[in-house]
Each structure stands twice: as structure tokens, then as C-alpha cells.
Amino acid sequence: MNSWDAGLAGLLVGTMGVSLLSNALVLLCLLHSADIRRQAPALFTLNLTCGNLLCTVLNMPLTLAGVVAQRQPAGDRLCRLAAFLDTFLASNSMLSMAALSIDRWVAVVFPLSYRAKMRLRDAALMVAYTWLHALTFPAAALAMSWLGFHQLYASCTLCSRRPEERLRFAVFTGAFHALSFLLSFVVLCFTYLKVLKVARFHCKRIDVITMQTLVLLVDIHPSVRERCLEEQKRRRQRATKKISTFIGTFLVCFGPYVITRLVEIFSAAPIGPHWGVLSKCLAYGKAASDPFVYCLLRHQYRRSCREILNRVLHRRSIRSSGLTGDSHSQNILPVSE
């Protein structure tokens, strides 16, 4: 194993560790907080988190074994199962992010009718459609025997070894990425740009009120005026940063892998094996970044994490004080006797 393979293996191990811990923490927050569970986005988050965990414990280790061994890491049946899950989980992850963006769009653009438009039943129907949509392509690939180990990506995924099926497989792969990656990207751009438009409109209204207040308050200290103007600037940038993060992480993680798959099929240009594995690692990186982008940096999840941590520390302090009291009483009893 050369230095490139060792670096890719280390990247996979790091991605697995971060993904496992962060997604497990999101599950703990969902189990702990009833307020989070009552909201419709919790179903989308649960669906995304469970998919990320499944990818972390099954697909990532097999890809790591493929990178280290430079060959198929498991038997044909297990590899086909892993390839089925890889295709299903990738599509499910993209569509779940699209569902979350639709939820944010409804909440921001239609705030008064949000509870009527986005109930738990509606969220469950969206998750059901996500599963049905995501299952269609791996089921078709399984029927056509297009699941197996792909050496370029050192992973069990979509592949076809028969030259006579090259055209059909190319059409199938193009349709899969168009109806998963491209569809989700279009939905993300549409919904989040609408959200950004509404956020900028509200920022302008707040800016007008702020400037009118500063004009009326003639005796206000210059430092207070500067702080108001700085907060006004940060308010304008906050929504842009968040939306850029949502769309940017989607493109950075999934974009290289999808483009590599399309270039591999529709072009005769050679692709380096290290780039193929790296693009797959970037796609896996979405499972590690999702908990931070969508959950753990939000106020409700941070508060839930603090409550969980305080509960664990409180139990430990009770145990330690109980053990200290027992040992103290044991030390006193012989003296009293």
C-alpha cells in the first residue's frame, strides 16, 4: 500500500469516526428532547441520520477494506447487498436534504400556515415517497445484475462488466443521477433562494427601523451606533452564510463523485484510481457533515446536548458521592466498635 492509499485509508477512518459519533449524538438528542420530536423536520432528520449511520457501519468499512486489499473485500452476496444499500442511501440522503429545504421554505415563506401545511402526517408521507423513490433504482439495478464491486472506487456500488450493456447502463446511470442529484440540487436552489429573498426583505425592514431610531437618538454614544451598524451587517450576512453552507456542502460532497461517474461512462478519458476513491470519500463525507450542518449547530440541539451532558455528570457525581459516603461509613464503623 503506497502513501496515497494510506492517506485515503486514513481519510476514510476519520470520516467513519466523525460520522458515527456525530450521528449517534443527533439520535440521542432526538430521543432526549420531546420538543424536537414534536416538529415535522424531526422525521426528515431521523431518516437522514439513520441512513448516515447505516452507511457508516456497512459501506464505509467495506470501502476501507477495498482500499487496503485492492480487491473485492467480501463475497458476492454481501457486496451486492452493500451496493444496493449504497445506491439507496445516496439517493435517500439527497432527497432528505431536499425535503428539509422544502420544510424551511414553507416555514419562512408561509409562516402563518406552516402548521397546517407541514404536519407530522405530511412529513411522514414525504419520507415514504423518499424511500419509494430511492428504492426504485437499486431494485432495477439488482434485477439487471448491475450491482457489484467497482475497482475504480474500491467499493461495492453500481457497475456493469458486460460491454454489450454499456449503452443501457449509461442511460440508467444518467437517469439515476438526474433524478437524485440533479433533482435535489434544483429543489435546494429553488427553496433556499426563496428563503434568502424573504430573509433579505425582513433585513431591509429591520435596517430601516434601525436607521430611523439612530437618527432620532441624537445623544447616542458613537460606540453604541457602531455596534448597531455592525449587528445590521452581520444580520444581512447570516442568512447568506447558512444557505451557502447548505448548498455548498451538497455540491462539494456529491458533485465530484457524480461528475466522475458520468465522465467514466460517457467519455473515454482515463480516470485515476486515487481520484475515484477520493470522490467516493467526499460523498461519504456528507454523512459526517450533515449532523453539524442540519442539527448540532442549532439552538435546540445544543440545549439538548447540554442537558444530556449535565444529566450524565449529575449521575456520576451522585455515584461518586455515594461511594465516598459508603467508604467513609466503613472507615467510621470499626472505630465506633
mmCIF file of C-alpha atoms in Angstrom:
data_model
loop_
_atom_site.group_PDB
_atom_site.id
_atom_site.type_symbol
_atom_site.label_atom_id
_atom_site.label_comp_id
_atom_site.label_asym_id
_atom_site.label_seq_id
_atom_site.Cartn_x
_atom_site.Cartn_y
_atom_site.Cartn_z
ATOM 1 C CA MET A 1 0.000 0.000 0.000
ATOM 2 C CA ASN A 2 1.570 3.304 -1.137
ATOM 3 C CA SER A 3 1.307 6.697 0.529
ATOM 4 C CA TRP A 4 -1.788 7.668 -1.496
ATOM 5 C CA ASP A 5 -3.648 4.557 -0.404
ATOM 6 C CA ALA A 6 -2.563 5.091 3.193
ATOM 7 C CA GLY A 7 -3.806 8.694 3.084
ATOM 8 C CA LEU A 8 -7.152 7.645 1.607
ATOM 9 C CA ALA A 9 -7.492 4.907 4.230
ATOM 10 C CA GLY A 10 -6.768 7.452 6.967
ATOM 11 C CA LEU A 11 -9.356 9.819 5.475
ATOM 12 C CA LEU A 12 -11.935 7.028 5.495
ATOM 13 C CA VAL A 13 -11.167 6.121 9.109
ATOM 14 C CA GLY A 14 -11.512 9.757 10.185
ATOM 15 C CA THR A 15 -14.775 10.134 8.275
ATOM 16 C CA MET A 16 -16.144 6.968 9.867
ATOM 17 C CA GLY A 17 -15.244 8.146 13.371
ATOM 18 C CA VAL A 18 -16.745 11.633 12.980
ATOM 19 C CA SER A 19 -19.856 10.297 11.235
ATOM 20 C CA LEU A 20 -20.504 7.615 13.850
ATOM 21 C CA LEU A 21 -20.122 9.958 16.842
ATOM 22 C CA SER A 22 -21.988 12.948 15.393
ATOM 23 C CA ASN A 23 -24.941 10.966 14.022
ATOM 24 C CA ALA A 24 -25.214 8.979 17.269
ATOM 25 C CA LEU A 25 -25.317 12.290 19.153
ATOM 26 C CA VAL A 26 -28.138 13.519 16.913
ATOM 27 C CA LEU A 27 -30.104 10.336 17.689
ATOM 28 C CA LEU A 28 -29.549 10.901 21.410
ATOM 29 C CA CYS A 29 -30.861 14.453 21.082
ATOM 30 C CA LEU A 30 -33.948 13.204 19.248
ATOM 31 C CA LEU A 31 -34.596 10.595 21.938
ATOM 32 C CA HIS A 32 -33.997 13.071 24.758
ATOM 33 C CA SER A 33 -35.942 16.124 23.559
ATOM 34 C CA ALA A 34 -39.715 15.841 23.178
ATOM 35 C CA ASP A 35 -39.812 19.378 21.733
ATOM 36 C CA ILE A 36 -37.628 18.339 18.801
ATOM 37 C CA ARG A 37 -39.616 15.148 18.190
ATOM 38 C CA ARG A 38 -42.913 17.065 18.015
ATOM 39 C CA GLN A 39 -41.710 19.048 14.994
ATOM 40 C CA ALA A 40 -42.175 17.780 11.437
ATOM 41 C CA PRO A 41 -38.481 18.216 10.445
ATOM 42 C CA ALA A 42 -37.574 15.635 13.093
ATOM 43 C CA LEU A 43 -38.813 12.886 10.747
ATOM 44 C CA PHE A 44 -36.557 14.130 7.944
ATOM 45 C CA THR A 45 -33.641 14.394 10.363
ATOM 46 C CA LEU A 46 -34.300 10.889 11.738
ATOM 47 C CA ASN A 47 -34.442 9.456 8.215
ATOM 48 C CA LEU A 48 -31.214 11.197 7.219
ATOM 49 C CA THR A 49 -29.395 10.242 10.437
ATOM 50 C CA CYS A 50 -30.354 6.558 10.298
ATOM 51 C CA GLY A 51 -29.225 6.399 6.684
ATOM 52 C CA ASN A 52 -25.910 8.029 7.568
ATOM 53 C CA LEU A 53 -25.334 5.554 10.404
ATOM 54 C CA LEU A 54 -26.140 2.591 8.175
ATOM 55 C CA CYS A 55 -23.711 3.868 5.539
ATOM 56 C CA THR A 56 -21.060 4.381 8.241
ATOM 57 C CA VAL A 57 -21.253 0.890 9.727
ATOM 58 C CA LEU A 58 -21.595 -1.077 6.475
ATOM 59 C CA ASN A 59 -20.490 0.729 3.313
ATOM 60 C CA MET A 60 -17.553 2.709 4.666
ATOM 61 C CA PRO A 61 -15.787 -0.302 6.284
ATOM 62 C CA LEU A 62 -16.146 -2.315 3.061
ATOM 63 C CA THR A 63 -14.676 0.554 1.040
ATOM 64 C CA LEU A 64 -11.843 0.821 3.554
ATOM 65 C CA ALA A 65 -11.173 -2.912 3.174
ATOM 66 C CA GLY A 66 -11.242 -2.489 -0.610
ATOM 67 C CA VAL A 67 -8.688 0.337 -0.454
ATOM 68 C CA VAL A 68 -6.375 -1.658 1.799
ATOM 69 C CA ALA A 69 -6.717 -5.016 -0.004
ATOM 70 C CA GLN A 70 -7.009 -3.555 -3.549
ATOM 71 C CA ARG A 71 -9.696 -6.140 -4.369
ATOM 72 C CA GLN A 72 -13.280 -7.078 -3.561
ATOM 73 C CA PRO A 73 -13.467 -7.064 0.252
ATOM 74 C CA ALA A 74 -16.359 -9.530 0.691
ATOM 75 C CA GLY A 75 -18.358 -12.256 -1.026
ATOM 76 C CA ASP A 76 -20.631 -11.564 -3.968
ATOM 77 C CA ARG A 77 -23.858 -11.629 -1.939
ATOM 78 C CA LEU A 78 -22.609 -9.228 0.717
ATOM 79 C CA CYS A 79 -21.125 -6.985 -1.958
ATOM 80 C CA ARG A 80 -24.429 -6.871 -3.856
ATOM 81 C CA LEU A 81 -26.235 -6.029 -0.617
ATOM 82 C CA ALA A 82 -23.722 -3.266 0.107
ATOM 83 C CA ALA A 83 -24.088 -1.936 -3.457
ATOM 84 C CA PHE A 84 -27.894 -1.951 -3.094
ATOM 85 C CA LEU A 85 -27.630 -0.002 0.161
ATOM 86 C CA ASP A 86 -25.015 2.359 -1.294
ATOM 87 C CA THR A 87 -27.327 3.312 -4.162
ATOM 88 C CA PHE A 88 -30.414 3.536 -1.945
ATOM 89 C CA LEU A 89 -28.740 5.521 0.855
ATOM 90 C CA ALA A 90 -27.117 8.019 -1.529
ATOM 91 C CA SER A 91 -30.455 8.802 -3.179
ATOM 92 C CA ASN A 92 -32.282 8.826 0.166
ATOM 93 C CA SER A 93 -29.743 11.256 1.616
ATOM 94 C CA MET A 94 -30.091 13.694 -1.283
ATOM 95 C CA LEU A 95 -33.887 13.555 -1.258
ATOM 96 C CA SER A 96 -33.948 14.000 2.545
ATOM 97 C CA MET A 97 -31.932 17.201 2.175
ATOM 98 C CA ALA A 98 -34.418 18.366 -0.466
ATOM 99 C CA ALA A 99 -37.275 17.589 1.960
ATOM 100 C CA LEU A 100 -35.582 19.635 4.695
ATOM 101 C CA SER A 101 -35.196 22.558 2.294
ATOM 102 C CA ILE A 102 -38.909 22.341 1.386
ATOM 103 C CA ASP A 103 -39.749 22.412 5.103
ATOM 104 C CA ARG A 104 -37.640 25.560 5.598
ATOM 105 C CA TRP A 105 -39.225 27.182 2.539
ATOM 106 C CA VAL A 106 -42.742 26.565 3.841
ATOM 107 C CA ALA A 107 -41.775 27.799 7.332
ATOM 108 C CA VAL A 108 -40.229 31.050 6.079
ATOM 109 C CA VAL A 109 -42.413 31.914 3.085
ATOM 110 C CA PHE A 110 -45.733 30.761 4.623
ATOM 111 C CA PRO A 111 -45.185 31.200 8.396
ATOM 112 C CA LEU A 112 -48.863 31.631 9.318
ATOM 113 C CA SER A 113 -49.990 28.452 7.567
ATOM 114 C CA TYR A 114 -46.868 26.368 8.326
ATOM 115 C CA ARG A 115 -48.510 24.151 10.953
ATOM 116 C CA ALA A 116 -51.390 23.378 8.620
ATOM 117 C CA LYS A 117 -49.155 22.725 5.597
ATOM 118 C CA MET A 118 -46.389 20.738 7.345
ATOM 119 C CA ARG A 119 -47.891 18.338 9.874
ATOM 120 C CA LEU A 120 -46.301 15.125 11.068
ATOM 121 C CA ARG A 121 -48.570 13.193 8.702
ATOM 122 C CA ASP A 122 -47.383 15.290 5.757
ATOM 123 C CA ALA A 123 -43.760 14.778 6.779
ATOM 124 C CA ALA A 124 -44.339 11.011 7.030
ATOM 125 C CA LEU A 125 -45.796 10.979 3.508
ATOM 126 C CA MET A 126 -42.741 12.846 2.215
ATOM 127 C CA VAL A 127 -40.420 10.352 3.899
ATOM 128 C CA ALA A 128 -42.436 7.471 2.409
ATOM 129 C CA TYR A 129 -42.082 8.995 -1.063
ATOM 130 C CA THR A 130 -38.350 9.476 -0.443
ATOM 131 C CA TRP A 131 -37.982 5.779 0.363
ATOM 132 C CA LEU A 132 -40.064 4.700 -2.642
ATOM 133 C CA HIS A 133 -38.107 6.974 -4.980
ATOM 134 C CA ALA A 134 -34.759 5.888 -3.550
ATOM 135 C CA LEU A 135 -35.632 2.161 -3.727
ATOM 136 C CA THR A 136 -36.629 2.242 -7.391
ATOM 137 C CA PHE A 137 -33.141 2.470 -8.903
ATOM 138 C CA PRO A 138 -31.291 -0.082 -6.739
ATOM 139 C CA ALA A 139 -34.178 -2.526 -7.240
ATOM 140 C CA ALA A 140 -33.913 -2.088 -11.019
ATOM 141 C CA ALA A 141 -30.125 -2.432 -10.839
ATOM 142 C CA LEU A 142 -30.481 -5.631 -8.812
ATOM 143 C CA ALA A 143 -32.835 -7.065 -11.416
ATOM 144 C CA MET A 144 -30.380 -6.178 -14.202
ATOM 145 C CA SER A 145 -27.348 -7.522 -12.233
ATOM 146 C CA TRP A 146 -25.724 -4.089 -12.203
ATOM 147 C CA LEU A 147 -24.566 -4.256 -8.580
ATOM 148 C CA GLY A 148 -21.077 -5.338 -7.555
ATOM 149 C CA PHE A 149 -17.522 -4.294 -6.760
ATOM 150 C CA HIS A 150 -16.139 -1.356 -8.761
ATOM 151 C CA GLN A 151 -12.338 -1.234 -8.712
ATOM 152 C CA LEU A 152 -12.126 2.468 -9.601
ATOM 153 C CA TYR A 153 -13.957 3.435 -6.394
ATOM 154 C CA ALA A 154 -12.775 0.426 -4.339
ATOM 155 C CA SER A 155 -16.378 -0.034 -3.227
ATOM 156 C CA CYS A 156 -19.489 -2.068 -3.862
ATOM 157 C CA THR A 157 -21.750 0.111 -5.981
ATOM 158 C CA LEU A 158 -23.390 0.364 -9.414
ATOM 159 C CA CYS A 159 -21.281 -1.343 -12.094
ATOM 160 C CA SER A 160 -21.635 -3.292 -15.321
ATOM 161 C CA ARG A 161 -18.982 -5.698 -16.596
ATOM 162 C CA ARG A 162 -20.726 -6.671 -19.874
ATOM 163 C CA PRO A 163 -19.713 -4.485 -22.873
ATOM 164 C CA GLU A 164 -22.973 -5.170 -24.737
ATOM 165 C CA GLU A 165 -24.908 -3.464 -21.903
ATOM 166 C CA ARG A 166 -22.778 -0.313 -21.884
ATOM 167 C CA LEU A 167 -25.408 1.901 -23.543
ATOM 168 C CA ARG A 168 -28.286 0.709 -21.352
ATOM 169 C CA PHE A 169 -26.169 1.060 -18.216
ATOM 170 C CA ALA A 170 -25.117 4.566 -19.274
ATOM 171 C CA VAL A 171 -28.754 5.618 -19.738
ATOM 172 C CA PHE A 172 -29.679 4.049 -16.396
ATOM 173 C CA THR A 173 -26.825 5.794 -14.557
ATOM 174 C CA GLY A 174 -27.639 9.142 -16.175
ATOM 175 C CA ALA A 175 -31.296 8.825 -15.204
ATOM 176 C CA PHE A 176 -30.345 7.835 -11.644
ATOM 177 C CA HIS A 177 -28.138 10.888 -11.104
ATOM 178 C CA ALA A 178 -30.613 13.195 -12.865
ATOM 179 C CA LEU A 179 -33.492 12.075 -10.627
ATOM 180 C CA SER A 180 -31.465 12.059 -7.416
ATOM 181 C CA PHE A 181 -28.550 14.525 -7.519
ATOM 182 C CA LEU A 182 -29.839 17.000 -10.122
ATOM 183 C CA LEU A 183 -33.440 16.946 -8.866
ATOM 184 C CA SER A 184 -32.339 17.521 -5.264
ATOM 185 C CA PHE A 185 -29.947 20.290 -6.320
ATOM 186 C CA VAL A 186 -32.695 22.109 -8.239
ATOM 187 C CA VAL A 187 -35.043 21.831 -5.238
ATOM 188 C CA LEU A 188 -32.321 23.090 -2.880
ATOM 189 C CA CYS A 189 -31.560 26.091 -5.085
ATOM 190 C CA PHE A 190 -35.234 26.995 -5.604
ATOM 191 C CA THR A 191 -36.290 26.722 -1.962
ATOM 192 C CA TYR A 192 -33.236 28.285 -0.334
ATOM 193 C CA LEU A 193 -33.111 31.184 -2.807
ATOM 194 C CA LYS A 194 -36.756 31.894 -1.939
ATOM 195 C CA VAL A 195 -35.835 31.743 1.748
ATOM 196 C CA LEU A 196 -32.904 34.103 1.137
ATOM 197 C CA LYS A 197 -35.170 36.544 -0.689
ATOM 198 C CA VAL A 198 -37.590 36.653 2.259
ATOM 199 C CA ALA A 199 -34.727 36.952 4.772
ATOM 200 C CA ARG A 200 -33.218 39.891 2.878
ATOM 201 C CA PHE A 201 -36.627 41.592 2.726
ATOM 202 C CA HIS A 202 -37.006 41.317 6.514
ATOM 203 C CA CYS A 203 -33.427 42.538 6.996
ATOM 204 C CA LYS A 204 -34.186 45.635 4.941
ATOM 205 C CA ARG A 205 -37.252 46.379 7.064
ATOM 206 C CA ILE A 206 -35.230 45.972 10.260
ATOM 207 C CA ASP A 207 -32.434 48.127 8.792
ATOM 208 C CA VAL A 208 -34.897 50.946 8.022
ATOM 209 C CA ILE A 209 -36.248 50.861 11.578
ATOM 210 C CA THR A 210 -32.700 50.767 12.994
ATOM 211 C CA MET A 211 -31.551 53.757 10.929
ATOM 212 C CA GLN A 212 -34.655 55.767 11.862
ATOM 213 C CA THR A 213 -34.005 55.027 15.539
ATOM 214 C CA LEU A 214 -30.354 56.058 15.264
ATOM 215 C CA VAL A 215 -31.361 59.343 13.596
ATOM 216 C CA LEU A 216 -33.871 60.118 16.361
ATOM 217 C CA LEU A 217 -31.412 59.291 19.154
ATOM 218 C CA VAL A 218 -29.131 62.278 18.705
ATOM 219 C CA ASP A 219 -27.279 61.873 22.009
ATOM 220 C CA ILE A 220 -26.443 58.197 21.482
ATOM 221 C CA HIS A 221 -22.812 57.267 22.114
ATOM 222 C CA PRO A 222 -20.752 56.600 18.937
ATOM 223 C CA SER A 223 -19.728 53.143 20.167
ATOM 224 C CA VAL A 224 -23.396 52.116 20.501
ATOM 225 C CA ARG A 225 -24.065 53.407 16.998
ATOM 226 C CA GLU A 226 -21.142 51.379 15.629
ATOM 227 C CA ARG A 227 -22.361 48.219 17.373
ATOM 228 C CA CYS A 228 -25.827 48.685 15.855
ATOM 229 C CA LEU A 229 -24.344 49.081 12.393
ATOM 230 C CA GLU A 230 -22.117 46.003 12.872
ATOM 231 C CA GLU A 231 -25.090 43.917 14.003
ATOM 232 C CA GLN A 232 -27.003 45.184 10.974
ATOM 233 C CA LYS A 233 -24.177 43.975 8.703
ATOM 234 C CA ARG A 234 -23.967 40.570 10.455
ATOM 235 C CA ARG A 235 -27.735 40.150 10.143
ATOM 236 C CA ARG A 236 -27.519 40.593 6.375
ATOM 237 C CA GLN A 237 -24.678 38.069 6.092
ATOM 238 C CA ARG A 238 -26.112 35.397 8.413
ATOM 239 C CA ALA A 239 -28.783 34.050 6.073
ATOM 240 C CA THR A 240 -26.410 34.110 3.091
ATOM 241 C CA LYS A 241 -23.786 32.091 5.021
ATOM 242 C CA LYS A 242 -26.288 29.468 6.150
ATOM 243 C CA ILE A 243 -27.774 28.950 2.703
ATOM 244 C CA SER A 244 -24.313 28.881 1.109
ATOM 245 C CA THR A 245 -23.367 26.179 3.618
ATOM 246 C CA PHE A 246 -26.420 24.044 2.798
ATOM 247 C CA ILE A 247 -25.933 24.206 -0.967
ATOM 248 C CA GLY A 248 -22.114 24.264 -0.837
ATOM 249 C CA THR A 249 -21.722 21.097 1.230
ATOM 250 C CA PHE A 250 -24.163 19.300 -1.071
ATOM 251 C CA LEU A 251 -22.147 20.255 -4.146
ATOM 252 C CA VAL A 252 -18.695 19.689 -2.650
ATOM 253 C CA CYS A 253 -19.541 16.249 -1.282
ATOM 254 C CA PHE A 254 -21.726 14.762 -4.016
ATOM 255 C CA GLY A 255 -20.635 16.779 -7.062
ATOM 256 C CA PRO A 256 -17.174 15.225 -7.680
ATOM 257 C CA TYR A 257 -18.491 11.657 -7.368
ATOM 258 C CA VAL A 258 -21.458 12.246 -9.705
ATOM 259 C CA ILE A 259 -19.290 14.008 -12.295
ATOM 260 C CA THR A 260 -16.703 11.215 -12.108
ATOM 261 C CA ARG A 261 -19.392 8.573 -12.672
ATOM 262 C CA LEU A 262 -20.737 10.422 -15.700
ATOM 263 C CA VAL A 263 -17.284 11.057 -17.176
ATOM 264 C CA GLU A 264 -16.392 7.401 -16.652
ATOM 265 C CA ILE A 265 -19.470 6.241 -18.587
ATOM 266 C CA PHE A 266 -19.865 8.848 -21.317
ATOM 267 C CA SER A 267 -16.195 9.639 -22.009
ATOM 268 C CA ALA A 268 -13.164 7.601 -22.991
ATOM 269 C CA ALA A 269 -10.845 9.764 -20.867
ATOM 270 C CA PRO A 270 -8.937 7.710 -18.276
ATOM 271 C CA ILE A 271 -9.668 8.373 -14.596
ATOM 272 C CA GLY A 272 -7.015 7.825 -11.943
ATOM 273 C CA PRO A 273 -7.955 5.230 -9.311
ATOM 274 C CA HIS A 274 -6.931 7.543 -6.484
ATOM 275 C CA TRP A 275 -9.313 10.234 -7.744
ATOM 276 C CA GLY A 276 -12.122 7.678 -7.951
ATOM 277 C CA VAL A 277 -11.625 6.651 -4.314
ATOM 278 C CA LEU A 278 -11.222 10.293 -3.228
ATOM 279 C CA SER A 279 -14.512 11.260 -4.875
ATOM 280 C CA LYS A 280 -16.166 8.365 -3.039
ATOM 281 C CA CYS A 281 -14.642 9.564 0.246
ATOM 282 C CA LEU A 282 -16.072 13.043 -0.396
ATOM 283 C CA ALA A 283 -19.514 11.502 -0.913
ATOM 284 C CA TYR A 284 -19.104 9.654 2.385
ATOM 285 C CA GLY A 285 -18.070 12.949 3.975
ATOM 286 C CA LYS A 286 -21.656 14.160 3.644
ATOM 287 C CA ALA A 287 -22.648 11.642 6.309
ATOM 288 C CA ALA A 288 -20.110 13.246 8.666
ATOM 289 C CA SER A 289 -21.053 16.853 7.876
ATOM 290 C CA ASP A 290 -24.865 16.514 7.914
ATOM 291 C CA PRO A 291 -25.200 16.398 11.736
ATOM 292 C CA PHE A 292 -23.355 19.714 12.052
ATOM 293 C CA VAL A 293 -24.962 21.444 9.061
ATOM 294 C CA TYR A 294 -28.556 20.496 9.883
ATOM 295 C CA CYS A 295 -28.681 19.690 13.602
ATOM 296 C CA LEU A 296 -25.904 20.119 16.147
ATOM 297 C CA LEU A 297 -25.261 23.826 15.476
ATOM 298 C CA ARG A 298 -28.924 24.721 16.037
ATOM 299 C CA HIS A 299 -30.061 26.087 19.392
ATOM 300 C CA GLN A 300 -32.476 23.249 20.231
ATOM 301 C CA TYR A 301 -29.875 20.556 19.640
ATOM 302 C CA ARG A 302 -27.171 22.446 21.549
ATOM 303 C CA ARG A 303 -29.530 22.800 24.504
ATOM 304 C CA SER A 304 -30.396 19.106 24.306
ATOM 305 C CA CYS A 305 -26.685 18.208 24.258
ATOM 306 C CA ARG A 306 -26.103 20.350 27.350
ATOM 307 C CA GLU A 307 -28.997 18.678 29.160
ATOM 308 C CA ILE A 308 -27.678 15.217 28.278
ATOM 309 C CA LEU A 309 -24.187 16.172 29.436
ATOM 310 C CA ASN A 310 -25.496 17.670 32.686
ATOM 311 C CA ARG A 311 -27.554 14.541 33.372
ATOM 312 C CA VAL A 312 -24.536 12.277 32.814
ATOM 313 C CA LEU A 313 -22.314 14.450 35.013
ATOM 314 C CA HIS A 314 -25.015 14.640 37.692
ATOM 315 C CA ARG A 315 -25.324 10.835 37.818
ATOM 316 C CA ARG A 316 -21.569 10.488 38.048
ATOM 317 C CA SER A 317 -21.404 12.998 40.877
ATOM 318 C CA ILE A 318 -24.189 11.131 42.727
ATOM 319 C CA ARG A 319 -22.356 7.827 42.263
ATOM 320 C CA SER A 320 -19.043 9.266 43.376
ATOM 321 C CA SER A 321 -20.644 10.921 46.418
ATOM 322 C CA GLY A 322 -22.421 7.644 47.250
ATOM 323 C CA LEU A 323 -19.194 5.679 47.003
ATOM 324 C CA THR A 324 -17.419 8.283 49.124
ATOM 325 C CA GLY A 325 -20.169 8.092 51.744
ATOM 326 C CA ASP A 326 -20.018 4.285 51.841
ATOM 327 C CA SER A 327 -16.262 4.239 52.241
ATOM 328 C CA HIS A 328 -16.464 6.922 54.928
ATOM 329 C CA SER A 329 -19.063 4.931 56.899
ATOM 330 C CA GLN A 330 -16.983 1.777 56.587
ATOM 331 C CA ASN A 331 -13.990 3.648 57.985
ATOM 332 C CA ILE A 332 -16.041 5.004 60.907
ATOM 333 C CA LEU A 333 -17.738 1.758 61.954
ATOM 334 C CA PRO A 334 -14.633 -0.076 63.213
ATOM 335 C CA VAL A 335 -13.607 2.952 65.233
ATOM 336 C CA SER A 336 -17.000 3.157 66.904
ATOM 337 C CA GLU A 337 -16.893 -0.519 67.727
#
